[in-house]
Every structure is written in C-alpha cells, then in structure tokens.
C-alpha cells in the first residue's frame, strides 16, 4: 500500500521542472481479489497518488498498463505531449506457465520526438535457483510483445529500450555473512563479480546490448518492512540487487530526415551527435520503507534530431472574458489523418491525463478548422487553462496551446464575475449615498 506522501521519491527535479519525463515501474502492487475488483472500477491508489503528486508540477499521465501486481506509469511535461505519438501498451503473463500475471512484463511504446522508444517493466521469477527461468521468461516476453504499425514492431526494434523492474537476479557463491560484510565495509565490487545479471550478460545472447551503470549502492533486497535492516526472519534471505534499470540502443537508429525535406517544412531540430543515454545517477532510495525492496532511480536521453513541430497547431485568445472568446482555430500538417472521433479538450493547468478535461468539443473530419465551446459546457471557475487536440488514430494529444487565462466565472448573459461584482458595489454605493441624503428608495428586481 502507498504511503501518504511520495514527493521525495521523484527528487528535486520534479519541483524545478528539469525532468522531462518520469517513468515508474511497480511490482507486487496489492492485487488481492477484492482489491482488484475495486481497481477495475476506480483508479488504483498508486496511480492516483502518482498523478496527484506529479500533476501539481505540470506532469501528465501519458500511458499506463497494469497486469495484476505489475504496473507501469509514464508521465511527461504537458508541453511535450504533441511529440509523444503512437502510444501503445502490452502485457505478457509468465506466471504458472503463462496463465497467471503475478510474474511477467508490461510495456509502453511511443514515438518520442520522432524516435521509437519502449519502456518495459518486468517482474521475473524469484529464488537463486531460477536464473535460467528468468532469462527464458525475459525472452518469452520479448517474443510475445508485438506492436502495430511502423518499423518498431518488436520491443528490440525500438531505437531505445528501457528494461527495469524486480528482475530478481541474485548474488551467487558467497554466503550471507560474506555478502553482508562486503556491504558493511563498502566492498561492493567484490559482489558485482558474482551478480547473476552481470554474469548472464556475458553468456546470454538475448541480453546483448543491454547496458547498466555501476552498482554503487547497497543491494536493494531484502529488508524488514519499515526498516533499513536486511532480512531478520527465519529465512534470512541473502541481500541482492534484484531491482535494476538497464537500457539498450539499437545499432542502427531511426533514419535521419534529409535537410531538404525536414528543414524546409520546419519539422526537425538538429542536435548533432548520436542517440545516447547518459547516467547522471543510479542509486537506491533508502528513505522509503513501505516495501521489502528499495526503489532505484536515474538518467537522461539525448537524440541527434527532434521532430518538434506539432501535427496540429491551435490558436486561441489569450484571455477568455466572454462567451465568444471560447473558440479555437487549428491547422493540421500535410498528411495528418483526422478522424470523426478527434476532439479538442479544455484542460485546467494541473490536469492529470488526457481525459481529465473541463470540457471538450468534437473536431469532426471535415473541412472545418474551428471549434467553439458551448456556453453550458464551460467551467465556472477562473484560472489557467490550455487546449489540446486529441487524435483518436494516434491515441495521443497531438497539438496543445500555451496556458491562457479564463476570467469568466459565470457566463450567463455574458457577464464576468468581475463585471457582476462591480455592478453590486455600484448599486450598494448608490443606495448608501441616497440613504445619506434622506432619499432612499426600494430597489426591486435587480439581477
């Protein structure tokens, strides 16, 4: 079960806005029968807590996928939403021979600024003896997860793959006393040599190309819940780095658009170099004790070019002070396929996901390039809002405006709250003056 506050889990980068995306992988989320039934009807507690925490800083849920206790959440700054396209998710059960989802993998793939990227969260079989089974299950997950459309059909077809989760690889040969002594004396390199995943990367072809930073943090398993103390139960499980984050770059990345085609259309920003992952830090988060594992965090991703022109560009008044302002005009790029199920959503800044709109209107696939929000659908509270164009074909928001102010509180008769308040003050002031001059009169039917 989640704690009351997980803000510290995301670090300082969430509050200063320096992180572009947060990808969160959970394993062993409470999935008892009664809890699963409740989660089928309502958002699960972990997803809700993450959305509540990150939405305050302008991050929006882009994709989510759950398979029993395995949960994947992908968040992004809302300004990046038009450049995260073709979002798809998959899940693969490997528990009980593929019939049960307590073990397996869930994934989300998307085009990130023109590059196919896949996030794969796995929970692999436990116990020291199941090394071979872990590798086989990972291979099975890769084989079964197939996506529609585009060149990146399989997981490993993507330019970048992030593979993470409770991978359950253990430390071989050394007994628990040697392992704990190495941890206490900060001799972690001694344990790296016998880490099953490190050894498997040298012998298993399915792991070719997967990279990971040095394990400069203590093993993340197994702790007594609520403490920083390794397992003191009768089983006294040996500490291990079960919780890992790896990445893989495809040897030949996405073809670079030609200068003549891309630059003339203004579709691409050229950054130079090659696609690369830079690890800024890779550590366990010892401050969280709700689990017998410790979470791990890290890194940055850089592309040689970015496709950064939205498929739909929206124009809107900077302030909505009257009903007629609630109109948006839009233009679409050549080749963009509109659908009768496309819509334009009005979102209050701090929204949680693409369906968390205050109002929406259909953007039907005809020659119309303008939509108007009906008066009765507009929110009655003032604040900062944005408009987003949702593409049904691409399953994502493909165009978004800068934040603008809606000053209208009550739209009836086209009067803003400020206008009504000034009228009330004027009536009160006038009545007071009349009373002071001994000429007060009853005022009726003032609306």
Short mmCIF file of C-alpha atoms in Angstrom, two decimals:
data_model
loop_
_atom_site.label_atom_id
_atom_site.label_comp_id
_atom_site.label_asym_id
_atom_site.label_seq_id
_atom_site.Cartn_x
_atom_site.Cartn_y
_atom_site.Cartn_z
CA UNK A 1 0.00 0.00 0.00
CA UNK A 2 1.28 3.53 -0.76
CA UNK A 3 2.45 5.93 1.93
CA UNK A 4 0.77 9.32 2.35
CA UNK A 5 3.49 11.25 0.53
CA UNK A 6 5.86 10.14 -2.25
CA UNK A 7 7.14 13.58 -3.34
CA UNK A 8 10.69 12.73 -2.23
CA UNK A 9 10.71 9.68 -4.50
CA UNK A 10 10.90 11.92 -7.58
CA UNK A 11 13.70 14.10 -6.22
CA UNK A 12 14.35 17.82 -6.72
CA UNK A 13 13.95 17.57 -10.50
CA UNK A 14 10.16 17.42 -10.16
CA UNK A 15 9.83 20.79 -8.44
CA UNK A 16 12.34 22.69 -10.58
CA UNK A 17 10.91 21.24 -13.82
CA UNK A 18 14.27 19.99 -15.09
CA UNK A 19 12.94 16.45 -15.70
CA UNK A 20 11.05 15.95 -18.97
CA UNK A 21 9.52 12.57 -18.15
CA UNK A 22 9.01 10.23 -15.21
CA UNK A 23 8.57 6.52 -15.89
CA UNK A 24 7.53 4.49 -12.86
CA UNK A 25 7.52 0.69 -12.63
CA UNK A 26 5.80 -1.10 -9.75
CA UNK A 27 5.79 -4.76 -8.81
CA UNK A 28 3.67 -6.54 -6.20
CA UNK A 29 1.01 -3.83 -6.08
CA UNK A 30 -1.79 -5.15 -3.85
CA UNK A 31 -3.80 -7.45 -6.14
CA UNK A 32 -5.97 -9.46 -3.79
CA UNK A 33 -9.33 -10.33 -5.36
CA UNK A 34 -11.32 -7.63 -3.53
CA UNK A 35 -8.64 -5.02 -4.32
CA UNK A 36 -8.54 -5.98 -7.99
CA UNK A 37 -12.31 -5.64 -8.29
CA UNK A 38 -12.14 -2.16 -6.77
CA UNK A 39 -9.24 -1.14 -9.02
CA UNK A 40 -11.22 -2.33 -12.07
CA UNK A 41 -13.90 0.23 -11.23
CA UNK A 42 -11.66 3.03 -9.92
CA UNK A 43 -8.10 4.20 -10.41
CA UNK A 44 -5.74 2.21 -8.20
CA UNK A 45 -4.19 4.01 -5.23
CA UNK A 46 -0.62 4.07 -6.57
CA UNK A 47 -1.67 5.58 -9.91
CA UNK A 48 -3.86 8.13 -8.17
CA UNK A 49 -1.07 9.11 -5.76
CA UNK A 50 1.48 9.49 -8.57
CA UNK A 51 -0.94 11.60 -10.62
CA UNK A 52 -1.81 13.77 -7.61
CA UNK A 53 1.89 14.27 -6.86
CA UNK A 54 3.15 14.99 -10.38
CA UNK A 55 0.18 16.95 -11.78
CA UNK A 56 0.93 19.76 -9.34
CA UNK A 57 4.19 20.34 -11.21
CA UNK A 58 2.76 20.15 -14.74
CA UNK A 59 3.31 16.43 -15.47
CA UNK A 60 0.58 14.43 -17.21
CA UNK A 61 -0.01 10.68 -17.41
CA UNK A 62 0.80 9.61 -20.99
CA UNK A 63 0.37 5.84 -20.68
CA UNK A 64 -0.36 3.19 -18.09
CA UNK A 65 -0.55 -0.58 -18.14
CA UNK A 66 -1.33 -2.96 -15.32
CA UNK A 67 -1.19 -6.74 -15.04
CA UNK A 68 -2.24 -7.80 -11.56
CA UNK A 69 0.57 -6.50 -9.33
CA UNK A 70 2.80 -5.23 -12.17
CA UNK A 71 2.10 -1.60 -13.04
CA UNK A 72 3.76 0.84 -15.44
CA UNK A 73 3.10 4.62 -15.48
CA UNK A 74 4.58 7.09 -17.99
CA UNK A 75 4.41 10.81 -17.21
CA UNK A 76 5.56 13.80 -19.24
CA UNK A 77 5.54 17.57 -19.05
CA UNK A 78 2.33 18.66 -20.72
CA UNK A 79 4.25 20.77 -23.26
CA UNK A 80 5.83 17.58 -24.66
CA UNK A 81 2.51 15.79 -25.26
CA UNK A 82 2.26 16.64 -29.01
CA UNK A 83 5.61 14.93 -29.60
CA UNK A 84 4.77 11.63 -27.85
CA UNK A 85 2.82 9.82 -30.54
CA UNK A 86 1.54 6.38 -31.39
CA UNK A 87 1.23 5.30 -27.75
CA UNK A 88 0.64 1.55 -27.34
CA UNK A 89 0.82 -0.79 -24.37
CA UNK A 90 1.27 -4.55 -23.95
CA UNK A 91 1.35 -7.13 -21.17
CA UNK A 92 2.69 -10.69 -21.03
CA UNK A 93 1.95 -13.22 -18.29
CA UNK A 94 4.66 -15.72 -17.40
CA UNK A 95 3.43 -16.96 -14.01
CA UNK A 96 2.18 -20.56 -13.85
CA UNK A 97 3.38 -21.30 -17.35
CA UNK A 98 1.88 -18.13 -18.81
CA UNK A 99 -1.57 -18.39 -17.23
CA UNK A 100 -1.03 -16.08 -14.26
CA UNK A 101 0.05 -12.43 -14.22
CA UNK A 102 1.88 -12.29 -10.91
CA UNK A 103 5.05 -12.52 -12.99
CA UNK A 104 5.73 -11.18 -16.46
CA UNK A 105 6.12 -7.82 -18.16
CA UNK A 106 4.12 -4.72 -19.07
CA UNK A 107 5.32 -2.18 -21.62
CA UNK A 108 4.53 1.15 -23.21
CA UNK A 109 5.94 2.26 -26.54
CA UNK A 110 5.71 5.59 -28.33
CA UNK A 111 7.43 7.87 -30.78
CA UNK A 112 9.37 10.37 -28.67
CA UNK A 113 10.22 13.44 -30.78
CA UNK A 114 10.38 11.17 -33.83
CA UNK A 115 12.23 8.23 -32.24
CA UNK A 116 10.65 4.89 -31.27
CA UNK A 117 11.17 4.27 -27.54
CA UNK A 118 9.93 1.36 -25.44
CA UNK A 119 9.64 1.11 -21.64
CA UNK A 120 9.45 -2.46 -20.29
CA UNK A 121 8.70 -3.16 -16.64
CA UNK A 122 9.20 -6.79 -15.55
CA UNK A 123 8.75 -8.97 -12.51
CA UNK A 124 10.77 -12.14 -13.11
CA UNK A 125 10.83 -15.43 -11.13
CA UNK A 126 12.34 -15.35 -7.64
CA UNK A 127 14.95 -17.55 -5.89
CA UNK A 128 18.61 -18.22 -6.56
CA UNK A 129 17.99 -21.45 -8.49
CA UNK A 130 15.76 -19.84 -11.14
CA UNK A 131 18.41 -17.98 -13.13
CA UNK A 132 17.68 -19.93 -16.31
CA UNK A 133 13.94 -19.42 -15.86
CA UNK A 134 14.41 -15.66 -15.52
CA UNK A 135 16.30 -15.48 -18.81
CA UNK A 136 13.72 -17.71 -20.54
CA UNK A 137 10.83 -15.59 -19.26
CA UNK A 138 12.50 -12.41 -20.45
CA UNK A 139 12.99 -13.93 -23.89
CA UNK A 140 9.34 -15.03 -23.92
CA UNK A 141 8.20 -11.51 -23.04
CA UNK A 142 10.26 -10.06 -25.90
CA UNK A 143 8.84 -12.59 -28.36
CA UNK A 144 5.20 -12.12 -27.36
CA UNK A 145 5.06 -8.35 -27.16
CA UNK A 146 4.32 -7.07 -30.65
CA UNK A 147 3.10 -3.60 -31.61
CA UNK A 148 1.04 -2.39 -34.55
CA UNK A 149 2.26 -0.17 -37.37
CA UNK A 150 5.62 1.42 -38.02
CA UNK A 151 9.04 -0.17 -38.24
CA UNK A 152 9.32 -0.91 -34.50
CA UNK A 153 7.08 -3.97 -34.23
CA UNK A 154 9.01 -5.82 -31.52
CA UNK A 155 10.49 -4.45 -28.31
CA UNK A 156 14.07 -4.67 -29.59
CA UNK A 157 13.14 -2.88 -32.83
CA UNK A 158 12.94 0.42 -30.96
CA UNK A 159 15.79 2.91 -31.06
CA UNK A 160 15.90 2.87 -27.26
CA UNK A 161 14.60 0.25 -24.83
CA UNK A 162 14.49 0.79 -21.09
CA UNK A 163 14.20 -2.50 -19.19
CA UNK A 164 13.59 -2.30 -15.47
CA UNK A 165 11.76 -3.82 -12.54
CA UNK A 166 12.19 -6.54 -9.95
CA UNK A 167 14.35 -8.71 -12.16
CA UNK A 168 15.18 -10.97 -9.19
CA UNK A 169 18.79 -11.76 -10.14
CA UNK A 170 20.80 -12.84 -7.10
CA UNK A 171 24.42 -12.97 -5.88
CA UNK A 172 25.93 -16.42 -6.34
CA UNK A 173 28.52 -18.41 -4.35
CA UNK A 174 29.10 -16.06 -1.41
CA UNK A 175 27.19 -16.88 1.75
CA UNK A 176 25.12 -14.29 3.58
CA UNK A 177 27.93 -13.37 6.01
CA UNK A 178 30.35 -12.56 3.18
CA UNK A 179 27.70 -10.51 1.37
CA UNK A 180 26.77 -8.51 4.47
CA UNK A 181 30.42 -7.95 5.34
CA UNK A 182 31.12 -6.61 1.83
CA UNK A 183 28.14 -4.24 2.18
CA UNK A 184 29.16 -3.02 5.63
CA UNK A 185 32.77 -2.43 4.52
CA UNK A 186 31.76 -0.80 1.23
CA UNK A 187 33.43 -3.51 -0.89
CA UNK A 188 30.58 -3.73 -3.40
CA UNK A 189 32.83 -4.52 -6.43
CA UNK A 190 33.51 -7.89 -4.79
CA UNK A 191 29.80 -8.69 -5.16
CA UNK A 192 29.47 -7.38 -8.73
CA UNK A 193 31.54 -10.30 -9.99
CA UNK A 194 29.00 -12.84 -8.71
CA UNK A 195 25.87 -10.92 -9.63
CA UNK A 196 23.79 -13.22 -11.84
CA UNK A 197 22.70 -10.49 -14.26
CA UNK A 198 26.27 -9.28 -14.79
CA UNK A 199 27.38 -12.83 -15.50
CA UNK A 200 24.38 -13.57 -17.75
CA UNK A 201 25.13 -10.53 -19.94
CA UNK A 202 28.39 -12.24 -20.89
CA UNK A 203 26.77 -15.54 -21.84
CA UNK A 204 23.13 -14.96 -22.92
CA UNK A 205 22.66 -13.57 -26.44
CA UNK A 206 19.20 -12.19 -25.57
CA UNK A 207 20.95 -9.71 -23.25
CA UNK A 208 23.34 -8.43 -25.93
CA UNK A 209 23.48 -4.66 -25.99
CA UNK A 210 21.80 -4.07 -22.64
CA UNK A 211 23.79 -1.63 -20.55
CA UNK A 212 23.75 -0.65 -16.91
CA UNK A 213 25.73 1.69 -14.73
CA UNK A 214 27.88 0.51 -11.82
CA UNK A 215 26.00 -0.72 -8.77
CA UNK A 216 27.42 1.83 -6.34
CA UNK A 217 24.56 1.40 -3.90
CA UNK A 218 23.82 -1.40 -1.44
CA UNK A 219 21.70 -4.34 -2.62
CA UNK A 220 18.02 -3.35 -2.66
CA UNK A 221 16.61 -6.65 -1.32
CA UNK A 222 15.52 -7.95 1.17
CA UNK A 223 14.68 -5.58 4.04
CA UNK A 224 12.40 -5.90 7.01
CA UNK A 225 9.43 -3.73 6.07
CA UNK A 226 9.57 -0.34 7.76
CA UNK A 227 13.33 -0.52 8.38
CA UNK A 228 16.75 -0.29 6.74
CA UNK A 229 17.66 -3.70 8.19
CA UNK A 230 18.28 -6.69 5.93
CA UNK A 231 16.01 -9.72 6.44
CA UNK A 232 15.99 -10.94 10.04
CA UNK A 233 13.21 -13.50 9.52
CA UNK A 234 13.79 -17.22 9.88
CA UNK A 235 14.51 -17.42 6.14
CA UNK A 236 17.29 -14.79 6.35
CA UNK A 237 17.37 -14.19 2.62
CA UNK A 238 20.72 -13.10 1.21
CA UNK A 239 20.85 -9.46 0.05
CA UNK A 240 20.82 -8.95 -3.73
CA UNK A 241 20.43 -6.28 -6.41
CA UNK A 242 17.04 -7.52 -7.56
CA UNK A 243 15.78 -4.07 -8.62
CA UNK A 244 17.51 -2.83 -11.77
CA UNK A 245 17.31 -0.33 -14.65
CA UNK A 246 19.01 -1.18 -17.95
CA UNK A 247 18.88 0.31 -21.43
CA UNK A 248 19.64 -0.77 -24.96
CA UNK A 249 20.36 1.35 -28.04
CA UNK A 250 19.58 -0.10 -31.44
CA UNK A 251 22.72 -0.36 -33.54
CA UNK A 252 21.09 1.47 -36.44
CA UNK A 253 18.76 4.17 -35.19
CA UNK A 254 15.88 5.89 -36.99
CA UNK A 255 16.86 7.25 -40.41
CA UNK A 256 17.80 10.90 -40.20
CA UNK A 257 15.40 13.10 -42.22
CA UNK A 258 17.05 14.84 -45.14
CA UNK A 259 17.83 18.51 -44.71
CA UNK A 260 15.85 19.47 -47.79
CA UNK A 261 12.72 17.61 -46.69
CA UNK A 262 12.77 18.26 -42.99
CA UNK A 263 14.24 21.73 -42.62
CA UNK A 264 12.08 23.25 -45.36
CA UNK A 265 8.96 22.04 -43.55
CA UNK A 266 10.37 23.11 -40.20
CA UNK A 267 9.72 19.69 -38.75
CA UNK A 268 13.07 18.98 -37.17
CA UNK A 269 15.59 20.47 -34.76
CA UNK A 270 19.11 19.24 -35.43
CA UNK A 271 21.08 18.50 -32.29
CA UNK A 272 24.04 16.61 -33.71
CA UNK A 273 25.80 13.51 -32.44
CA UNK A 274 24.08 10.18 -31.92
CA UNK A 275 21.28 8.87 -29.74
CA UNK A 276 22.72 8.29 -26.32
CA UNK A 277 21.75 7.60 -22.73
CA UNK A 278 23.68 9.44 -20.02
CA UNK A 279 23.51 8.20 -16.48
CA UNK A 280 23.54 11.10 -14.04
CA UNK A 281 22.98 8.93 -11.01
CA UNK A 282 21.94 5.37 -10.27
CA UNK A 283 21.13 4.71 -6.65
CA UNK A 284 18.63 3.19 -4.27
CA UNK A 285 16.20 5.38 -2.41
CA UNK A 286 16.71 4.31 1.19
CA UNK A 287 14.14 6.75 2.51
CA UNK A 288 11.23 4.52 1.50
CA UNK A 289 10.47 1.62 3.81
CA UNK A 290 6.94 0.56 2.78
CA UNK A 291 8.37 -2.43 0.88
CA UNK A 292 10.99 -5.10 1.48
CA UNK A 293 12.74 -3.65 -1.61
CA UNK A 294 14.27 -0.21 -2.19
CA UNK A 295 13.43 1.79 -5.33
CA UNK A 296 16.12 2.84 -7.79
CA UNK A 297 16.32 5.92 -9.99
CA UNK A 298 18.33 7.59 -12.74
CA UNK A 299 19.15 9.29 -16.17
CA UNK A 300 18.91 11.31 -19.40
CA UNK A 301 18.36 10.56 -23.08
CA UNK A 302 19.64 12.64 -25.99
CA UNK A 303 18.70 12.36 -29.67
CA UNK A 304 20.65 13.60 -32.71
CA UNK A 305 17.47 15.28 -34.01
CA UNK A 306 13.99 16.05 -32.77
CA UNK A 307 10.72 16.12 -34.70
CA UNK A 308 9.25 19.06 -32.84
CA UNK A 309 6.52 20.58 -34.97
CA UNK A 310 3.09 19.54 -33.72
CA UNK A 311 0.74 17.79 -36.13
CA UNK A 312 -1.97 20.25 -35.14
CA UNK A 313 -1.41 23.90 -34.24
CA UNK A 314 -4.07 25.62 -32.14
CA UNK A 315 -4.79 29.34 -31.88
CA UNK A 316 -6.82 30.80 -29.04
CA UNK A 317 -7.47 34.13 -27.36
CA UNK A 318 -5.01 34.87 -24.54
CA UNK A 319 -7.89 35.66 -22.21
CA UNK A 320 -11.44 34.35 -22.18
CA UNK A 321 -13.60 37.10 -20.74
CA UNK A 322 -16.80 36.46 -22.69
CA UNK A 323 -18.54 33.53 -24.30
CA UNK A 324 -17.45 34.43 -27.84
CA UNK A 325 -13.80 34.03 -26.78
CA UNK A 326 -14.31 30.29 -26.24
CA UNK A 327 -13.32 29.47 -29.81
CA UNK A 328 -10.21 27.73 -31.12
CA UNK A 329 -8.84 27.70 -34.64
CA UNK A 330 -6.46 25.00 -35.76
CA UNK A 331 -4.33 23.98 -38.71
CA UNK A 332 -3.10 20.46 -39.46
CA UNK A 333 0.13 19.40 -41.15
CA UNK A 334 0.10 17.75 -44.53
CA UNK A 335 -0.55 14.02 -44.29
CA UNK A 336 -2.18 14.11 -40.86
CA UNK A 337 -5.28 11.89 -40.91
CA UNK A 338 -8.16 13.36 -38.94
CA UNK A 339 -10.93 11.18 -37.52
CA UNK A 340 -14.58 11.79 -36.66
CA UNK A 341 -13.56 10.78 -33.13
CA UNK A 342 -10.96 13.53 -32.72
CA UNK A 343 -11.73 16.19 -30.15
CA UNK A 344 -10.40 19.39 -28.61
CA UNK A 345 -10.24 19.39 -24.83
CA UNK A 346 -10.19 22.32 -22.44
CA UNK A 347 -7.85 21.47 -19.56
CA UNK A 348 -7.15 23.34 -16.37
CA UNK A 349 -3.38 23.59 -15.80
CA UNK A 350 -2.50 20.76 -13.42
CA UNK A 351 -4.64 18.19 -15.25
CA UNK A 352 -3.74 14.53 -14.68
CA UNK A 353 -4.36 12.75 -18.01
CA UNK A 354 -5.89 13.33 -21.43
CA UNK A 355 -9.42 12.57 -20.21
CA UNK A 356 -9.15 14.95 -17.27
CA UNK A 357 -10.71 17.80 -19.26
CA UNK A 358 -13.03 20.53 -18.01
CA UNK A 359 -14.90 20.46 -21.33
CA UNK A 360 -14.45 19.14 -24.87
CA UNK A 361 -15.89 19.52 -28.36
CA UNK A 362 -15.68 17.13 -31.31
CA UNK A 363 -13.36 18.12 -34.15
CA UNK A 364 -15.07 16.27 -36.97
CA UNK A 365 -13.03 15.27 -40.00
CA UNK A 366 -14.47 17.73 -42.48
CA UNK A 367 -13.07 20.99 -43.80
CA UNK A 368 -13.83 22.85 -40.59
CA UNK A 369 -10.76 24.26 -38.82
CA UNK A 370 -12.54 25.90 -35.91
CA UNK A 371 -14.38 24.70 -32.83
CA UNK A 372 -16.49 26.62 -30.32
CA UNK A 373 -17.28 25.50 -26.79
CA UNK A 374 -20.97 25.73 -25.88
CA UNK A 375 -21.68 28.16 -23.06
CA UNK A 376 -23.26 25.49 -20.87
CA UNK A 377 -20.11 23.31 -21.07
CA UNK A 378 -17.62 25.94 -19.97
CA UNK A 379 -16.22 25.72 -16.43
CA UNK A 380 -17.41 28.29 -13.92
CA UNK A 381 -14.09 28.75 -12.14
CA UNK A 382 -11.38 31.12 -13.29
CA UNK A 383 -7.76 30.11 -13.74
CA UNK A 384 -5.11 29.00 -16.22
CA UNK A 385 -6.27 26.62 -18.95
CA UNK A 386 -4.86 25.04 -22.09
CA UNK A 387 -6.45 23.47 -25.15
CA UNK A 388 -5.31 20.10 -26.50
CA UNK A 389 -6.21 18.37 -29.78
CA UNK A 390 -6.66 14.63 -29.21
CA UNK A 391 -6.11 12.31 -32.19
CA UNK A 392 -8.09 9.08 -31.99
CA UNK A 393 -5.88 7.46 -34.64
CA UNK A 394 -2.67 8.22 -32.74
CA UNK A 395 -4.13 7.70 -29.26
CA UNK A 396 -2.50 10.89 -28.00
CA UNK A 397 -2.71 14.68 -27.82
CA UNK A 398 -1.04 16.00 -30.99
CA UNK A 399 -1.45 19.73 -30.50
CA UNK A 400 -1.55 21.98 -27.46
CA UNK A 401 -1.70 25.70 -26.66
CA UNK A 402 0.25 27.79 -24.21
CA UNK A 403 -1.62 28.38 -20.94
CA UNK A 404 -4.19 31.18 -21.12
CA UNK A 405 -6.46 32.85 -18.61
CA UNK A 406 -10.15 32.16 -18.34
CA UNK A 407 -11.58 35.05 -16.37
CA UNK A 408 -15.20 34.05 -16.76
CA UNK A 409 -16.81 32.66 -13.62
CA UNK A 410 -20.48 32.83 -14.54
CA UNK A 411 -21.12 33.00 -18.23
CA UNK A 412 -24.86 33.64 -18.16
CA UNK A 413 -25.72 36.81 -20.10
CA UNK A 414 -22.04 37.16 -20.95
CA UNK A 415 -21.17 38.78 -17.60
CA UNK A 416 -17.83 38.03 -15.95
CA UNK A 417 -17.51 37.73 -12.19
CA UNK A 418 -15.58 40.99 -12.06
CA UNK A 419 -18.31 42.77 -14.01
CA UNK A 420 -21.04 41.48 -11.69
CA UNK A 421 -19.04 42.36 -8.61
CA UNK A 422 -18.56 45.91 -9.87
CA UNK A 423 -22.32 46.20 -10.52
CA UNK A 424 -23.07 45.07 -6.97
CA UNK A 425 -20.60 47.55 -5.50
CA UNK A 426 -22.07 50.33 -7.66
CA UNK A 427 -25.64 49.53 -6.53
CA UNK A 428 -24.56 49.37 -2.90
CA UNK A 429 -22.65 52.64 -3.14
CA UNK A 430 -25.53 54.41 -4.88
CA UNK A 431 -28.07 53.16 -2.32
CA UNK A 432 -25.85 54.33 0.54
CA UNK A 433 -25.50 57.79 -0.95
CA UNK A 434 -29.24 58.09 -1.43
CA UNK A 435 -29.91 56.98 2.13
CA UNK A 436 -27.47 59.54 3.47
CA UNK A 437 -29.37 62.24 1.60
CA UNK A 438 -32.65 61.00 3.03
CA UNK A 439 -33.89 59.87 -0.38
CA UNK A 440 -33.61 56.11 -0.05
CA UNK A 441 -35.91 54.14 -2.29
CA UNK A 442 -36.72 50.45 -2.53
CA UNK A 443 -34.84 48.80 -5.36
CA UNK A 444 -36.70 45.83 -6.83
CA UNK A 445 -35.89 43.14 -9.37
CA UNK A 446 -32.16 43.81 -9.51
CA UNK A 447 -30.36 40.89 -11.12
#
